[in-house]
Amino acid sequence: MLDKAKSLPNFRGQTSPYMPDMGPEDFAPPEWRLVQPTSQAHTQQQIPLGSYYCDQTGEAAERLDMAILKVQRNRTYWVGGDLNFPACSSDDRVMPRPGGMYQGPCASCEANGKGCAPGYNLLCVRLNQQGTPEPSEMFLLRVNGTSVFPFRKLWSRIHLNHQDKPWSIMVALTSVMKTNERGTYWVMQPDIAQEFTFGTDLTLLQELADGLAGQLEEGRAAVETEAMQEHRNALVLPASTTE
């Protein structure tokens, strides 16, 4: 397992003659999303509500077995429904990223609490049927809206019982249906399946968390910053908020 970790792609200055000079800004992890009634995955592709869908691969799943490699606090503002990129985003909840609709700071921004809300970006890796992480299946998961509270409870358990190391546990991610005066929606439901018990598993997971997770995060940030700049230069759609 350790040899497998060492053979992973390296974005730390080493380049391949077949893809020369490629850096973090050229790479972005696939993104899995929870399918809601307003999601294009449901309205246009009939993906079942409450399941998880990856637009880049076309794969859907009722449950994601995964390890969380990195947790990043954020603020995110979406415009016009189910878009590929946010219209404005902050990586620290203090200042927005360059290229977005607003200049910040977040605390005094007019969108604060009006469509822009705190959440988390998670860099994760899927597990196979044997509970072993698959480095080729790293992905991004955004946690926003009503799904934030279940993850806050998960962070408390990780802090108290797992020394702030989210990658030391297996997480089974499902969803639950909720209803209020606005209608029916689905909420992410993360549950700790078990701890990883083999040192080799932890070696690989720590390697991913310390190395590639950070590099892929840089790539994702670069791609989204460019996309937000394009959005700002294009026609702005009427604002709407969805879970």
PDB file of N, CA and C in Angstrom, residues 35-80:
ATOM      1  N   VAL A  35     -28.612  15.266  -5.193  1.00  0.00           N
ATOM      2  CA  VAL A  35     -29.646  15.608  -6.175  1.00  0.00           C
ATOM      3  C   VAL A  35     -30.901  16.093  -5.461  1.00  0.00           C
ATOM      4  N   GLN A  36     -31.278  17.345  -5.764  1.00  0.00           N
ATOM      5  CA  GLN A  36     -32.458  17.987  -5.204  1.00  0.00           C
ATOM      6  C   GLN A  36     -33.529  18.138  -6.282  1.00  0.00           C
ATOM      7  N   PRO A  37     -34.786  18.489  -5.906  1.00  0.00           N
ATOM      8  CA  PRO A  37     -35.839  18.650  -6.924  1.00  0.00           C
ATOM      9  C   PRO A  37     -35.498  19.673  -7.998  1.00  0.00           C
ATOM     10  N   THR A  38     -34.666  20.689  -7.671  1.00  0.00           N
ATOM     11  CA  THR A  38     -34.310  21.713  -8.661  1.00  0.00           C
ATOM     12  C   THR A  38     -33.053  21.377  -9.450  1.00  0.00           C
ATOM     13  N   SER A  39     -32.390  20.266  -9.123  1.00  0.00           N
ATOM     14  CA  SER A  39     -31.131  19.925  -9.791  1.00  0.00           C
ATOM     15  C   SER A  39     -31.377  19.534 -11.248  1.00  0.00           C
ATOM     16  N   GLN A  40     -30.501  19.988 -12.136  1.00  0.00           N
ATOM     17  CA  GLN A  40     -30.595  19.588 -13.532  1.00  0.00           C
ATOM     18  C   GLN A  40     -30.420  18.084 -13.686  1.00  0.00           C
ATOM     19  N   ALA A  41     -29.649  17.477 -12.793  1.00  0.00           N
ATOM     20  CA  ALA A  41     -29.473  16.025 -12.856  1.00  0.00           C
ATOM     21  C   ALA A  41     -30.811  15.309 -12.735  1.00  0.00           C
ATOM     22  N   HIS A  42     -31.738  15.890 -11.971  1.00  0.00           N
ATOM     23  CA  HIS A  42     -33.066  15.278 -11.812  1.00  0.00           C
ATOM     24  C   HIS A  42     -34.021  15.741 -12.904  1.00  0.00           C
ATOM     25  N   THR A  43     -34.089  17.054 -13.146  1.00  0.00           N
ATOM     26  CA  THR A  43     -35.075  17.583 -14.083  1.00  0.00           C
ATOM     27  C   THR A  43     -34.765  17.225 -15.531  1.00  0.00           C
ATOM     28  N   GLN A  44     -33.493  17.076 -15.879  1.00  0.00           N
ATOM     29  CA  GLN A  44     -33.132  16.801 -17.262  1.00  0.00           C
ATOM     30  C   GLN A  44     -32.657  15.370 -17.499  1.00  0.00           C
ATOM     31  N   GLN A  45     -32.091  14.743 -16.453  1.00  0.00           N
ATOM     32  CA  GLN A  45     -31.526  13.406 -16.643  1.00  0.00           C
ATOM     33  C   GLN A  45     -32.204  12.334 -15.800  1.00  0.00           C
ATOM     34  N   GLN A  46     -33.229  12.720 -15.053  1.00  0.00           N
ATOM     35  CA  GLN A  46     -34.032  11.783 -14.250  1.00  0.00           C
ATOM     36  C   GLN A  46     -33.187  11.005 -13.227  1.00  0.00           C
ATOM     37  N   ILE A  47     -32.135  11.619 -12.699  1.00  0.00           N
ATOM     38  CA  ILE A  47     -31.381  10.996 -11.615  1.00  0.00           C
ATOM     39  C   ILE A  47     -32.245  11.032 -10.362  1.00  0.00           C
ATOM     40  N   PRO A  48     -32.383   9.915  -9.621  1.00  0.00           N
ATOM     41  CA  PRO A  48     -33.293   9.866  -8.465  1.00  0.00           C
ATOM     42  C   PRO A  48     -32.969  10.921  -7.413  1.00  0.00           C
ATOM     43  N   LEU A  49     -34.004  11.496  -6.836  1.00  0.00           N
ATOM     44  CA  LEU A  49     -33.841  12.479  -5.768  1.00  0.00           C
ATOM     45  C   LEU A  49     -33.178  11.832  -4.554  1.00  0.00           C
ATOM     46  N   GLY A  50     -32.329  12.609  -3.894  1.00  0.00           N
ATOM     47  CA  GLY A  50     -31.663  12.114  -2.699  1.00  0.00           C
ATOM     48  C   GLY A  50     -30.443  11.272  -2.971  1.00  0.00           C
ATOM     49  N   SER A  51     -30.149  11.000  -4.229  1.00  0.00           N
ATOM     50  CA  SER A  51     -28.931  10.259  -4.573  1.00  0.00           C
ATOM     51  C   SER A  51     -27.808  11.260  -4.827  1.00  0.00           C
ATOM     52  N   TYR A  52     -26.614  10.736  -5.068  1.00  0.00           N
ATOM     53  CA  TYR A  52     -25.461  11.579  -5.364  1.00  0.00           C
ATOM     54  C   TYR A  52     -25.066  11.373  -6.823  1.00  0.00           C
ATOM     55  N   TYR A  53     -24.691  12.468  -7.473  1.00  0.00           N
ATOM     56  CA  TYR A  53     -24.427  12.418  -8.908  1.00  0.00           C
ATOM     57  C   TYR A  53     -23.143  13.168  -9.227  1.00  0.00           C
ATOM     58  N   CYS A  54     -22.324  12.568 -10.099  1.00  0.00           N
ATOM     59  CA  CYS A  54     -21.093  13.193 -10.568  1.00  0.00           C
ATOM     60  C   CYS A  54     -21.270  13.533 -12.041  1.00  0.00           C
ATOM     61  N   ASP A  55     -21.356  14.814 -12.353  1.00  0.00           N
ATOM     62  CA  ASP A  55     -21.610  15.244 -13.722  1.00  0.00           C
ATOM     63  C   ASP A  55     -20.454  14.878 -14.646  1.00  0.00           C
ATOM     64  N   GLN A  56     -19.213  14.929 -14.129  1.00  0.00           N
ATOM     65  CA  GLN A  56     -18.049  14.657 -14.979  1.00  0.00           C
ATOM     66  C   GLN A  56     -18.011  13.219 -15.464  1.00  0.00           C
ATOM     67  N   THR A  57     -18.467  12.275 -14.635  1.00  0.00           N
ATOM     68  CA  THR A  57     -18.412  10.863 -14.998  1.00  0.00           C
ATOM     69  C   THR A  57     -19.775  10.287 -15.363  1.00  0.00           C
ATOM     70  N   GLY A  58     -20.860  10.996 -15.024  1.00  0.00           N
ATOM     71  CA  GLY A  58     -22.197  10.490 -15.286  1.00  0.00           C
ATOM     72  C   GLY A  58     -22.647   9.408 -14.320  1.00  0.00           C
ATOM     73  N   GLU A  59     -21.913   9.224 -13.220  1.00  0.00           N
ATOM     74  CA  GLU A  59     -22.214   8.158 -12.266  1.00  0.00           C
ATOM     75  C   GLU A  59     -23.142   8.669 -11.170  1.00  0.00           C
ATOM     76  N   ALA A  60     -24.081   7.825 -10.745  1.00  0.00           N
ATOM     77  CA  ALA A  60     -24.984   8.134  -9.643  1.00  0.00           C
ATOM     78  C   ALA A  60     -24.875   7.049  -8.586  1.00  0.00           C
ATOM     79  N   ALA A  61     -25.086   7.417  -7.320  1.00  0.00           N
ATOM     80  CA  ALA A  61     -24.986   6.457  -6.225  1.00  0.00           C
ATOM     81  C   ALA A  61     -25.908   6.894  -5.091  1.00  0.00           C
ATOM     82  N   GLU A  62     -26.559   5.921  -4.465  1.00  0.00           N
ATOM     83  CA  GLU A  62     -27.395   6.225  -3.310  1.00  0.00           C
ATOM     84  C   GLU A  62     -26.548   6.465  -2.064  1.00  0.00           C
ATOM     85  N   ARG A  63     -25.339   5.943  -2.072  1.00  0.00           N
ATOM     86  CA  ARG A  63     -24.464   6.053  -0.902  1.00  0.00           C
ATOM     87  C   ARG A  63     -23.018   6.173  -1.370  1.00  0.00           C
ATOM     88  N   LEU A  64     -22.267   7.025  -0.690  1.00  0.00           N
ATOM     89  CA  LEU A  64     -20.848   7.169  -0.960  1.00  0.00           C
ATOM     90  C   LEU A  64     -20.065   6.688   0.252  1.00  0.00           C
ATOM     91  N   ASP A  65     -19.274   5.651   0.056  1.00  0.00           N
ATOM     92  CA  ASP A  65     -18.357   5.187   1.094  1.00  0.00           C
ATOM     93  C   ASP A  65     -17.023   5.875   0.851  1.00  0.00           C
ATOM     94  N   MET A  66     -16.549   6.628   1.842  1.00  0.00           N
ATOM     95  CA  MET A  66     -15.436   7.527   1.564  1.00  0.00           C
ATOM     96  C   MET A  66     -14.637   7.828   2.824  1.00  0.00           C
ATOM     97  N   ALA A  67     -13.486   8.448   2.599  1.00  0.00           N
ATOM     98  CA  ALA A  67     -12.704   9.055   3.666  1.00  0.00           C
ATOM     99  C   ALA A  67     -12.556  10.528   3.318  1.00  0.00           C
ATOM    100  N   ILE A  68     -12.698  11.378   4.313  1.00  0.00           N
ATOM    101  CA  ILE A  68     -12.537  12.819   4.125  1.00  0.00           C
ATOM    102  C   ILE A  68     -11.076  13.164   4.352  1.00  0.00           C
ATOM    103  N   LEU A  69     -10.434  13.734   3.347  1.00  0.00           N
ATOM    104  CA  LEU A  69      -9.011  14.049   3.440  1.00  0.00           C
ATOM    105  C   LEU A  69      -8.760  15.443   3.982  1.00  0.00           C
ATOM    106  N   LYS A  70      -9.589  16.398   3.561  1.00  0.00           N
ATOM    107  CA  LYS A  70      -9.358  17.785   3.943  1.00  0.00           C
ATOM    108  C   LYS A  70     -10.688  18.508   4.068  1.00  0.00           C
ATOM    109  N   VAL A  71     -10.812  19.337   5.098  1.00  0.00           N
ATOM    110  CA  VAL A  71     -12.017  20.128   5.342  1.00  0.00           C
ATOM    111  C   VAL A  71     -11.651  21.602   5.197  1.00  0.00           C
ATOM    112  N   GLN A  72     -12.378  22.313   4.358  1.00  0.00           N
ATOM    113  CA  GLN A  72     -12.127  23.735   4.175  1.00  0.00           C
ATOM    114  C   GLN A  72     -13.418  24.508   4.404  1.00  0.00           C
ATOM    115  N   ARG A  73     -13.392  25.448   5.368  1.00  0.00           N
ATOM    116  CA  ARG A  73     -14.542  26.306   5.635  1.00  0.00           C
ATOM    117  C   ARG A  73     -14.689  27.303   4.484  1.00  0.00           C
ATOM    118  N   ASN A  74     -15.927  27.557   4.071  1.00  0.00           N
ATOM    119  CA  ASN A  74     -16.129  28.455   2.941  1.00  0.00           C
ATOM    120  C   ASN A  74     -17.412  29.241   3.074  1.00  0.00           C
ATOM    121  N   ARG A  75     -17.610  30.135   2.155  1.00  0.00           N
ATOM    122  CA  ARG A  75     -18.905  30.763   1.901  1.00  0.00           C
ATOM    123  C   ARG A  75     -19.129  30.672   0.400  1.00  0.00           C
ATOM    124  N   THR A  76     -20.360  30.397  -0.016  1.00  0.00           N
ATOM    125  CA  THR A  76     -20.632  30.198  -1.432  1.00  0.00           C
ATOM    126  C   THR A  76     -21.942  30.874  -1.815  1.00  0.00           C
ATOM    127  N   TYR A  77     -21.921  31.518  -2.985  1.00  0.00           N
ATOM    128  CA  TYR A  77     -23.113  32.186  -3.514  1.00  0.00           C
ATOM    129  C   TYR A  77     -23.387  31.653  -4.921  1.00  0.00           C
ATOM    130  N   TRP A  78     -24.583  31.124  -5.110  1.00  0.00           N
ATOM    131  CA  TRP A  78     -24.979  30.577  -6.408  1.00  0.00           C
ATOM    132  C   TRP A  78     -25.987  31.499  -7.071  1.00  0.00           C
ATOM    133  N   VAL A  79     -25.959  31.555  -8.378  1.00  0.00           N
ATOM    134  CA  VAL A  79     -26.884  32.386  -9.139  1.00  0.00           C
ATOM    135  C   VAL A  79     -27.528  31.547 -10.229  1.00  0.00           C
ATOM    136  N   GLY A  80     -28.836  31.643 -10.340  1.00  0.00           N
ATOM    137  CA  GLY A  80     -29.540  31.031 -11.457  1.00  0.00           C
ATOM    138  C   GLY A  80     -29.721  29.537 -11.360  1.00  0.00           C
TER     139      GLY A  80
END
